[in-house]
Amino acid sequence: MSNAVLLQAFEWNLPNDGNHYRWLADSAPEFKRLGLDAVWLPPFCKATSNFDVGYGIYDLYDLGEFDQKGSVRTKYGTKADLLHAIKALQAEGLQVYADAVLNHKAGADKAETFAAVPCNPDNRMEQIGKQRDIRGWTYFDFPGRKGKYSDFIWNFNHFTGVDYDDKTGEHGVFRILGENKHWSTGVSSERGNYDYLMFADIDHEHPDVQAELHRWLDWMIRETEIDGIRFDAVKHIEDSFILDIVSSLYENWPEKNLFLFGEHWIYDPDASNHFLEQTEYKLNLFDVALHFNMHNASTSSDFDLRTIFDNSLVREHPDKVVTFVDNHDSQRGQALESWVEEWFRPHAHAIILLRQDGYPCIFFGDLYGIGGKEAWPHSHDTVAELIRLRKRYAWGDEIDLPTDDHEILAWSRSGDEEHPGGLLAILNSGGYKELEFTVEQGEPGQPFRDAMLHHEEFIRLGDKRSAVFPVKERSVSVWIPAE
Ligand code: CA
């Protein structure tokens, strides 16, 4: 899909009313009208309670069908609502992506006693106590589901670590001991070894676990008929296992042309490159570095806008990248808070929507607000207009327009045969300026207007296709041919 746009169709603070799937189904025509092409659903498996966003995952096979963890439905509705929403979105021509949480499990049915060793939370390779028997919540037999779809029962052998000893009431990082048991080595090296993230950490090197997760992925695709999968927390999962499941998915579902992407949350181009290499470039990644650059640009007073793509994946791996401004984790109050400040959000959206590289993902909050409140003034209309500009004008050659002003980022798109006209995007992080640019598109005398409506006047190109363009304080102007 050329110039496609993805919507992250949830945020952290959605109300726990079980209505979200119905809202998604009802919104399908509106999503299409906005120019969206795909929807990333919230994690849809039963979690610790229906207040859980879904990352505290309990049962992979309960999509809101069994009376478990206090209700049949999840935060977002029942399985029937989910399947109806997927159908309704696909009927409008939208692709639908699932969110697969495979790193851990939460809310076990029983505690078990097993040998473990406490590790330093800041360096998990360091043991900070003696081996001992602890009581950990690791036994999952899903009494509410009664073996439907899968009779696999999880126990401590299927996990590498837990964060709680029920015997002593002690919290920490406990590594489970046993034959062939160790932290996975193909994970992030932060904190010594970042296999352990939270809850009961799944052992992806256990053959029974591998088989069960392969089974689940194929079952889930058959049940839901989704078009792609976002893999949660991949830097905490053995990378050879990621390569294994991604390869199997492409092989088992060749006709589906699945779009597979992962959350590898790190600002370190070497670590990202290493992960891409280990997974043989089969998994697309979110551009976390670009997100942090945009966050920094929005919070620091002297950021050089011309360096916004430094260390970004979109510069290095332009066809492997989902670009985004913020998500449910980086939004205010959440675990990875690194919110792009309001004044810079038009800039950030212009960066992900009007350039040629990357598959832009729009955060729910930027179109529909957060916690029932508008995310930032006029956010919906600004983002909707930038999506419209992407679809109509952001085509053809891209030229970065040189400037010696560190508060300016400017580029042009030439347009192509099918989408003539092109555009000139000028992003300003400083005060009012007037800047001379020469563009490739248009003829001398051609009038341009600002689609973002910061300027009413038309600007006409001079003899050499150059003109002086005004830019308001801390604003984005997108100059398109005036018809
Ligand atoms: Ca892990």
Coordinates of C-alpha atoms and ligand atoms in Angstrom, one line a residue:
M1 CA 0.0 0.0 0.0
S2 CA 1.7 3.2 -1.1
N3 CA 1.4 6.1 1.3
A4 CA -0.6 4.0 3.7
V5 CA -1.5 5.2 7.1
L6 CA -2.0 3.1 10.3
L7 CA -4.1 4.0 13.3
Q8 CA -3.2 2.8 16.8
A9 CA -6.8 2.4 17.8
F10 CA -6.5 2.7 21.6
E11 CA -4.8 4.7 24.3
W12 CA -4.1 3.8 28.0
N13 CA -7.1 5.6 29.6
L14 CA -10.0 4.3 27.5
P15 CA -13.0 3.7 29.8
N16 CA -13.6 0.2 31.0
D17 CA -17.1 -0.1 29.5
G18 CA -16.7 -3.0 27.1
N19 CA -17.9 -0.7 24.2
H20 CA -14.6 -0.1 22.4
Y21 CA -15.0 -2.9 19.8
R22 CA -18.5 -1.6 19.0
W23 CA -17.1 1.9 18.6
L24 CA -14.4 0.6 16.3
A25 CA -17.0 -1.2 14.1
D26 CA -19.2 1.9 14.0
S27 CA -16.2 4.1 13.1
A28 CA -15.0 2.0 10.2
P29 CA -16.5 4.3 7.5
E30 CA -15.1 7.3 9.3
F31 CA -11.6 5.8 9.4
K32 CA -11.8 5.1 5.7
R33 CA -13.0 8.7 5.0
L34 CA -10.0 10.0 7.0
G35 CA -7.7 8.1 4.7
L36 CA -6.6 5.4 7.1
D37 CA -5.6 2.1 5.7
A38 CA -5.0 -0.1 8.7
V39 CA -5.9 -0.4 12.4
W40 CA -3.8 -1.8 15.2
L41 CA -6.1 -3.2 17.8
P42 CA -5.5 -3.2 21.5
P43 CA -4.3 -6.5 22.9
F44 CA -7.4 -8.7 22.8
C45 CA -6.6 -11.6 25.1
K46 CA -8.1 -11.9 28.6
A47 CA -5.8 -10.1 31.1
T48 CA -5.7 -9.8 34.9
S49 CA -9.1 -8.0 35.0
N50 CA -11.3 -6.0 32.6
F51 CA -9.5 -2.8 33.9
D52 CA -6.3 -4.2 32.4
V53 CA -5.3 -2.5 29.1
G54 CA -4.3 -6.1 28.0
Y55 CA -0.6 -6.3 28.6
G56 CA -1.1 -8.1 31.9
I57 CA -2.1 -11.1 29.8
Y58 CA -3.6 -14.2 31.4
D59 CA -5.1 -16.5 28.7
L60 CA -4.1 -16.3 25.0
Y61 CA -7.1 -18.4 24.0
D62 CA -9.7 -16.2 25.8
L63 CA -10.6 -13.3 23.5
G64 CA -13.6 -12.4 25.6
E65 CA -15.4 -15.7 25.5
F66 CA -15.0 -17.3 29.0
D67 CA -16.0 -16.2 32.4
Q68 CA -12.4 -15.7 33.7
K69 CA -10.8 -12.9 35.8
G70 CA -14.2 -11.5 36.8
S71 CA -16.0 -11.3 33.4
V72 CA -16.5 -12.8 30.0
R73 CA -15.6 -9.6 28.2
T74 CA -12.2 -7.8 28.2
K75 CA -11.9 -4.1 28.7
Y76 CA -13.0 -3.6 25.1
G77 CA -15.9 -6.1 24.7
T78 CA -16.6 -9.7 24.0
K79 CA -15.1 -12.0 21.4
A80 CA -18.2 -11.7 19.3
D81 CA -17.8 -7.8 19.4
L82 CA -14.1 -8.2 18.4
L83 CA -14.9 -10.5 15.4
H84 CA -17.6 -8.1 14.3
A85 CA -15.3 -5.1 14.6
I86 CA -12.6 -6.9 12.5
K87 CA -15.2 -7.8 9.8
A88 CA -16.6 -4.2 9.8
L89 CA -13.1 -2.7 9.4
Q90 CA -12.1 -5.1 6.7
A91 CA -15.4 -4.5 4.9
E92 CA -14.3 -0.8 4.5
G93 CA -11.0 -2.0 3.0
L94 CA -8.9 -1.5 6.2
Q95 CA -6.3 -4.0 7.3
V96 CA -6.5 -5.1 10.9
Y97 CA -3.5 -5.9 13.1
A98 CA -3.4 -7.8 16.3
D99 CA -1.2 -7.0 19.3
A100 CA 0.5 -10.2 20.5
V101 CA 1.9 -10.2 24.0
L102 CA 4.2 -13.2 24.2
N103 CA 6.8 -12.1 26.7
H104 CA 5.0 -12.9 29.9
K105 CA 1.8 -14.2 31.6
A106 CA 0.0 -12.7 34.6
G107 CA -2.7 -13.7 37.1
A108 CA -1.8 -17.4 37.5
D109 CA -4.4 -19.8 38.8
K110 CA -2.2 -21.3 41.5
A111 CA 1.2 -20.8 43.1
E112 CA 3.9 -23.4 43.0
T113 CA 7.0 -24.1 45.0
F114 CA 10.3 -24.2 43.0
A115 CA 14.0 -23.4 43.3
A116 CA 15.0 -19.8 42.4
V117 CA 17.7 -17.3 43.0
P118 CA 17.2 -13.5 43.6
C119 CA 18.9 -11.3 41.1
N120 CA 19.9 -7.6 41.2
P121 CA 17.1 -5.8 39.4
D122 CA 19.7 -3.4 37.9
N123 CA 22.0 -6.3 36.8
R124 CA 20.1 -9.5 36.4
M125 CA 23.4 -11.4 35.8
E126 CA 24.3 -10.8 39.4
Q127 CA 22.8 -13.1 42.1
I128 CA 22.1 -11.2 45.3
G129 CA 21.1 -14.1 47.5
K130 CA 21.3 -17.9 47.9
Q131 CA 19.3 -20.4 45.9
R132 CA 16.1 -21.2 47.8
D133 CA 12.6 -22.6 47.3
I134 CA 10.1 -19.8 46.6
R135 CA 6.4 -19.9 46.0
G136 CA 5.6 -18.2 42.7
W137 CA 2.4 -17.7 40.7
T138 CA 3.2 -19.8 37.6
Y139 CA 0.5 -22.4 37.3
F140 CA -2.1 -21.7 34.6
D141 CA -4.8 -24.3 33.9
F142 CA -7.6 -21.8 33.0
P143 CA -10.5 -23.5 34.9
G144 CA -13.0 -21.2 33.2
R145 CA -12.0 -22.3 29.7
K146 CA -11.9 -26.1 30.5
G147 CA -9.4 -27.0 27.8
K148 CA -11.3 -25.6 24.9
Y149 CA -9.0 -24.7 21.9
S150 CA -5.9 -25.9 23.9
D151 CA -5.4 -28.2 26.8
F152 CA -1.9 -26.9 27.5
I153 CA -1.3 -26.2 31.2
W154 CA 1.5 -23.9 32.1
N155 CA 3.8 -24.5 35.1
F156 CA 7.1 -23.1 36.5
N157 CA 9.1 -25.1 34.0
H158 CA 7.7 -22.9 31.2
F159 CA 9.0 -19.7 32.8
T160 CA 12.4 -18.1 33.4
G161 CA 11.5 -15.7 36.3
V162 CA 8.9 -14.2 38.5
D163 CA 8.8 -11.0 40.6
Y164 CA 7.3 -12.2 43.8
D165 CA 7.9 -14.9 46.5
D166 CA 4.5 -15.7 48.0
K167 CA 6.3 -17.6 50.9
T168 CA 8.1 -14.5 52.2
G169 CA 6.1 -11.7 50.6
E170 CA 9.3 -10.5 49.0
H171 CA 9.3 -8.6 45.7
G172 CA 12.3 -8.7 43.3
V173 CA 13.6 -10.5 40.3
F174 CA 13.7 -14.2 40.9
R175 CA 15.4 -16.4 38.3
I176 CA 13.9 -19.9 38.2
L177 CA 16.4 -22.7 38.4
G178 CA 16.3 -26.0 36.5
E179 CA 17.9 -28.0 33.8
N180 CA 18.7 -25.8 30.8
K181 CA 17.2 -22.9 32.5
H182 CA 18.8 -19.5 32.2
W183 CA 17.9 -16.0 31.0
S184 CA 17.6 -15.9 27.3
T185 CA 20.8 -14.7 25.7
G186 CA 19.2 -13.2 22.5
V187 CA 17.7 -10.2 24.4
S188 CA 18.6 -6.6 25.2
S189 CA 21.7 -6.3 27.3
E190 CA 20.3 -3.4 29.3
R191 CA 20.3 -4.2 33.1
G192 CA 22.8 -7.0 32.4
N193 CA 20.2 -9.0 30.6
Y194 CA 16.7 -7.7 29.9
D195 CA 14.9 -11.1 29.4
Y196 CA 12.8 -10.4 32.5
L197 CA 10.3 -7.5 32.1
M198 CA 7.3 -8.3 34.3
F199 CA 5.0 -10.9 35.7
A200 CA 5.9 -14.6 34.9
D201 CA 8.5 -14.4 32.2
I202 CA 7.9 -17.0 29.5
D203 CA 10.8 -19.4 28.7
H204 CA 11.0 -19.2 24.8
E205 CA 13.7 -21.9 24.7
H206 CA 11.4 -24.6 26.2
P207 CA 10.2 -26.8 23.3
D208 CA 6.7 -27.2 24.7
V209 CA 6.3 -23.5 25.0
Q210 CA 7.6 -23.0 21.5
A211 CA 5.1 -25.5 20.1
E212 CA 2.2 -24.0 22.1
L213 CA 2.9 -20.4 20.9
H214 CA 3.2 -21.6 17.3
R215 CA -0.2 -23.3 17.8
W216 CA -1.7 -20.2 19.3
L217 CA -0.6 -17.9 16.5
D218 CA -2.1 -20.1 13.8
W219 CA -5.3 -20.5 15.9
M220 CA -5.5 -16.8 16.4
I221 CA -5.1 -16.0 12.7
R222 CA -7.8 -18.6 11.8
E223 CA -10.2 -17.3 14.4
T224 CA -9.8 -13.6 13.8
E225 CA -8.6 -13.4 10.2
I226 CA -6.4 -10.5 11.0
D227 CA -4.0 -9.1 8.4
G228 CA -0.9 -8.4 10.6
I229 CA 0.6 -8.7 14.0
R230 CA 2.4 -6.2 16.3
F231 CA 4.7 -8.1 18.7
D232 CA 4.9 -6.6 22.1
A233 CA 8.2 -6.2 24.0
V234 CA 10.5 -8.0 21.5
K235 CA 13.7 -6.8 23.1
H236 CA 12.8 -9.0 26.1
I237 CA 12.2 -12.1 24.0
E238 CA 14.9 -14.5 22.6
D239 CA 15.5 -13.1 19.1
S240 CA 16.0 -16.6 17.6
F241 CA 12.5 -17.4 18.7
I242 CA 11.1 -14.2 17.1
L243 CA 12.9 -15.2 13.9
D244 CA 11.4 -18.7 14.1
I245 CA 7.7 -17.5 14.6
V246 CA 8.0 -14.7 12.0
S247 CA 9.4 -17.2 9.5
S248 CA 6.7 -19.7 10.2
L249 CA 3.9 -17.1 9.9
Y250 CA 5.1 -16.0 6.4
E251 CA 5.4 -19.7 5.5
N252 CA 2.1 -20.9 6.9
W253 CA 0.0 -17.9 5.6
P254 CA 1.6 -17.1 2.2
E255 CA -1.7 -15.8 0.8
K256 CA -2.3 -13.4 3.6
N257 CA 0.8 -11.2 3.0
L258 CA 0.9 -10.5 6.8
F259 CA 2.3 -7.3 8.0
L260 CA 4.5 -8.1 11.0
F261 CA 6.1 -5.5 13.2
G262 CA 7.6 -5.3 16.7
E263 CA 8.1 -3.0 19.6
H264 CA 11.9 -2.8 20.2
W265 CA 12.0 0.0 22.7
I266 CA 15.5 1.4 22.7
Y267 CA 17.4 4.5 21.5
D268 CA 20.5 2.7 20.3
P269 CA 21.1 2.2 16.6
D270 CA 23.6 -0.6 17.3
A271 CA 21.1 -2.6 19.3
S272 CA 18.3 -2.0 16.8
N273 CA 20.6 -3.1 13.9
H274 CA 21.7 -6.1 15.8
F275 CA 18.1 -7.1 16.4
L276 CA 17.2 -6.6 12.7
E277 CA 20.2 -8.7 11.7
Q278 CA 19.3 -11.5 14.2
T279 CA 15.8 -11.6 12.9
E280 CA 17.0 -11.5 9.2
Y281 CA 15.1 -8.2 8.5
K282 CA 11.9 -10.1 8.6
L283 CA 10.2 -8.0 11.2
N284 CA 9.4 -4.3 10.8
L285 CA 10.2 -2.1 13.8
F286 CA 8.8 1.1 15.3
D287 CA 11.2 4.0 14.9
V288 CA 11.8 4.6 18.6
A289 CA 14.9 6.8 17.9
L290 CA 12.8 9.2 15.8
H291 CA 10.2 9.3 18.5
F292 CA 12.8 10.3 21.1
N293 CA 14.4 12.9 18.7
M294 CA 10.9 14.4 18.3
H295 CA 10.4 14.4 22.1
N296 CA 13.8 16.1 22.5
A297 CA 13.0 18.6 19.8
S298 CA 9.8 19.5 21.7
T299 CA 11.3 19.8 25.1
S300 CA 14.7 21.4 24.5
S301 CA 15.3 25.1 23.6
D302 CA 18.2 24.6 21.2
F303 CA 17.5 21.4 19.3
D304 CA 18.9 21.4 15.8
L305 CA 15.9 20.4 13.7
R306 CA 18.2 19.4 10.9
T307 CA 19.4 16.5 13.0
I308 CA 15.9 15.1 13.6
F309 CA 16.7 11.9 11.6
D310 CA 20.0 11.2 13.3
N311 CA 20.2 7.6 14.6
S312 CA 16.6 7.0 13.2
L313 CA 15.6 3.7 11.7
V314 CA 13.7 5.5 9.0
R315 CA 17.0 6.9 7.7
E316 CA 18.9 3.6 7.9
H317 CA 16.2 1.0 7.1
P318 CA 13.5 3.1 5.3
D319 CA 11.4 0.0 4.2
K320 CA 11.4 -1.7 7.6
V321 CA 10.0 1.0 9.8
V322 CA 6.7 2.1 11.4
T323 CA 7.1 5.7 12.3
F324 CA 5.0 7.2 15.1
V325 CA 4.7 10.3 17.3
D326 CA 3.5 8.7 20.6
N327 CA 1.8 5.6 21.8
H328 CA 0.0 4.1 24.9
D329 CA 3.3 3.7 26.7
S330 CA 4.9 7.1 25.9
Q331 CA 1.7 9.1 26.7
R332 CA 1.7 11.1 29.9
G333 CA 1.6 9.1 33.1
Q334 CA 2.7 5.9 31.5
A335 CA 5.7 3.6 32.0
L336 CA 7.8 5.0 29.1
E337 CA 6.5 8.6 29.3
S338 CA 8.3 10.7 26.6
W339 CA 5.4 12.7 25.2
V340 CA 6.1 15.0 22.3
E341 CA 5.0 18.4 23.6
E342 CA 1.8 19.8 22.1
W343 CA 3.4 22.7 20.1
F344 CA 5.6 20.2 18.2
R345 CA 2.9 17.7 17.4
P346 CA 2.0 19.3 14.0
H347 CA 5.7 19.2 13.2
A348 CA 6.0 15.6 14.3
H349 CA 3.0 14.6 12.2
A350 CA 4.3 16.4 9.2
I351 CA 7.5 14.5 9.6
I352 CA 5.9 11.1 9.7
L353 CA 3.1 11.8 7.1
L354 CA 4.7 14.0 4.4
R355 CA 8.0 12.2 3.8
Q356 CA 8.5 9.2 1.5
D357 CA 9.9 6.7 4.0
G358 CA 8.3 4.9 6.8
Y359 CA 4.8 3.6 7.5
P360 CA 3.2 6.2 9.7
C361 CA 1.1 5.1 12.7
I362 CA -1.3 7.7 14.1
F363 CA -1.9 7.5 17.9
F364 CA -5.6 7.2 18.9
G365 CA -5.2 10.2 21.2
D366 CA -4.2 12.6 18.4
L367 CA -7.5 11.9 16.6
Y368 CA -9.9 11.1 19.4
G369 CA -8.3 12.5 22.6
I370 CA -7.0 11.0 25.8
G371 CA -9.1 10.0 28.8
G372 CA -12.1 11.7 27.1
K373 CA -10.3 15.0 26.7
E374 CA -8.9 16.5 23.5
A375 CA -5.2 15.6 23.2
W376 CA -4.1 19.1 22.0
P377 CA -5.9 22.0 20.4
H378 CA -7.4 21.2 17.0
S379 CA -5.5 17.9 17.0
H380 CA -8.1 16.0 15.1
D381 CA -8.4 18.5 12.3
T382 CA -4.6 19.1 12.0
V383 CA -3.8 15.4 11.8
A384 CA -6.8 14.8 9.4
E385 CA -5.5 17.5 7.1
L386 CA -1.9 16.1 7.1
I387 CA -3.3 12.7 6.3
R388 CA -5.2 14.3 3.4
L389 CA -2.1 16.0 2.2
R390 CA -0.1 12.8 2.4
K391 CA -2.7 11.0 0.2
R392 CA -3.0 13.8 -2.3
Y393 CA 0.4 15.6 -2.5
A394 CA 3.2 13.7 -0.7
W395 CA 4.4 11.8 -3.8
G396 CA 7.4 11.7 -6.1
D397 CA 11.0 12.8 -5.4
E398 CA 11.8 14.2 -2.0
I399 CA 14.4 16.9 -1.7
D400 CA 15.7 18.2 1.6
L401 CA 16.0 22.0 1.2
P402 CA 19.3 23.2 2.7
T403 CA 19.2 25.9 5.4
D404 CA 21.7 27.3 7.8
D405 CA 19.0 27.9 10.3
H406 CA 18.9 25.2 13.0
E407 CA 15.3 26.0 13.8
I408 CA 14.1 25.1 10.3
L409 CA 13.4 21.7 8.6
A410 CA 12.2 22.0 5.0
W411 CA 11.7 19.6 2.2
S412 CA 9.8 19.4 -1.1
R413 CA 8.0 16.6 -2.9
S414 CA 7.8 16.7 -6.6
G415 CA 4.5 15.0 -7.1
D416 CA 4.1 12.3 -9.8
E417 CA 2.0 11.6 -12.8
E418 CA -0.9 10.3 -10.9
H419 CA -0.6 12.9 -8.1
P420 CA 0.7 16.1 -9.7
G421 CA 1.6 19.3 -7.8
G422 CA 3.9 18.3 -5.1
L423 CA 4.4 20.2 -1.9
L424 CA 6.8 22.2 0.2
A425 CA 6.8 21.5 3.9
I426 CA 8.5 24.1 6.2
L427 CA 8.8 23.3 9.9
N428 CA 9.8 26.1 12.3
S429 CA 10.7 25.7 15.9
G430 CA 11.7 29.4 16.4
G431 CA 10.1 32.8 15.9
Y432 CA 8.5 34.3 12.7
K433 CA 10.8 34.1 9.7
E434 CA 10.9 34.7 6.0
L435 CA 12.9 32.2 4.1
E436 CA 13.9 31.9 0.4
F437 CA 13.6 28.4 -1.1
T438 CA 14.0 27.1 -4.6
V439 CA 11.8 24.2 -5.5
E440 CA 11.9 21.6 -8.2
Q441 CA 8.2 21.5 -9.0
G442 CA 6.0 24.1 -10.7
E443 CA 6.7 26.8 -13.2
P444 CA 7.8 30.4 -12.7
G445 CA 4.8 32.4 -11.7
Q446 CA 3.1 29.3 -10.2
P447 CA 1.0 30.4 -7.1
F448 CA 1.3 28.3 -3.9
R449 CA -1.0 28.4 -0.9
D450 CA -0.5 27.2 2.7
A451 CA -2.7 24.2 3.2
M452 CA -2.3 24.5 7.0
L453 CA -4.0 28.0 6.7
H454 CA -1.3 30.0 8.7
H455 CA -1.0 32.3 5.7
E456 CA -3.8 33.7 3.5
E457 CA -1.6 35.1 0.8
F458 CA -0.5 33.2 -2.2
I459 CA 3.2 33.0 -2.9
R460 CA 4.3 33.0 -6.5
L461 CA 7.5 31.3 -7.7
G462 CA 10.0 33.7 -9.3
D463 CA 12.0 33.1 -12.5
K464 CA 14.2 30.4 -11.1
R465 CA 11.4 28.7 -9.2
S466 CA 12.4 30.4 -6.0
A467 CA 10.4 32.5 -3.7
V468 CA 10.4 33.9 -0.1
F469 CA 8.1 31.9 2.2
P470 CA 6.8 33.3 5.5
V471 CA 6.7 30.9 8.5
K472 CA 4.9 31.7 11.7
E473 CA 6.4 31.1 15.1
R474 CA 6.7 27.4 16.0
S475 CA 4.5 26.4 13.2
V476 CA 4.2 24.1 10.2
S477 CA 3.3 25.4 6.7
V478 CA 2.6 23.1 3.8
W479 CA 2.7 24.9 0.5
I480 CA 0.7 23.3 -2.3
P481 CA -0.2 24.6 -5.8
A482 CA -3.1 27.1 -5.6
E483 CA -5.7 25.8 -8.0
Ligands
CA1 CA 11.4 -12.4 28.4

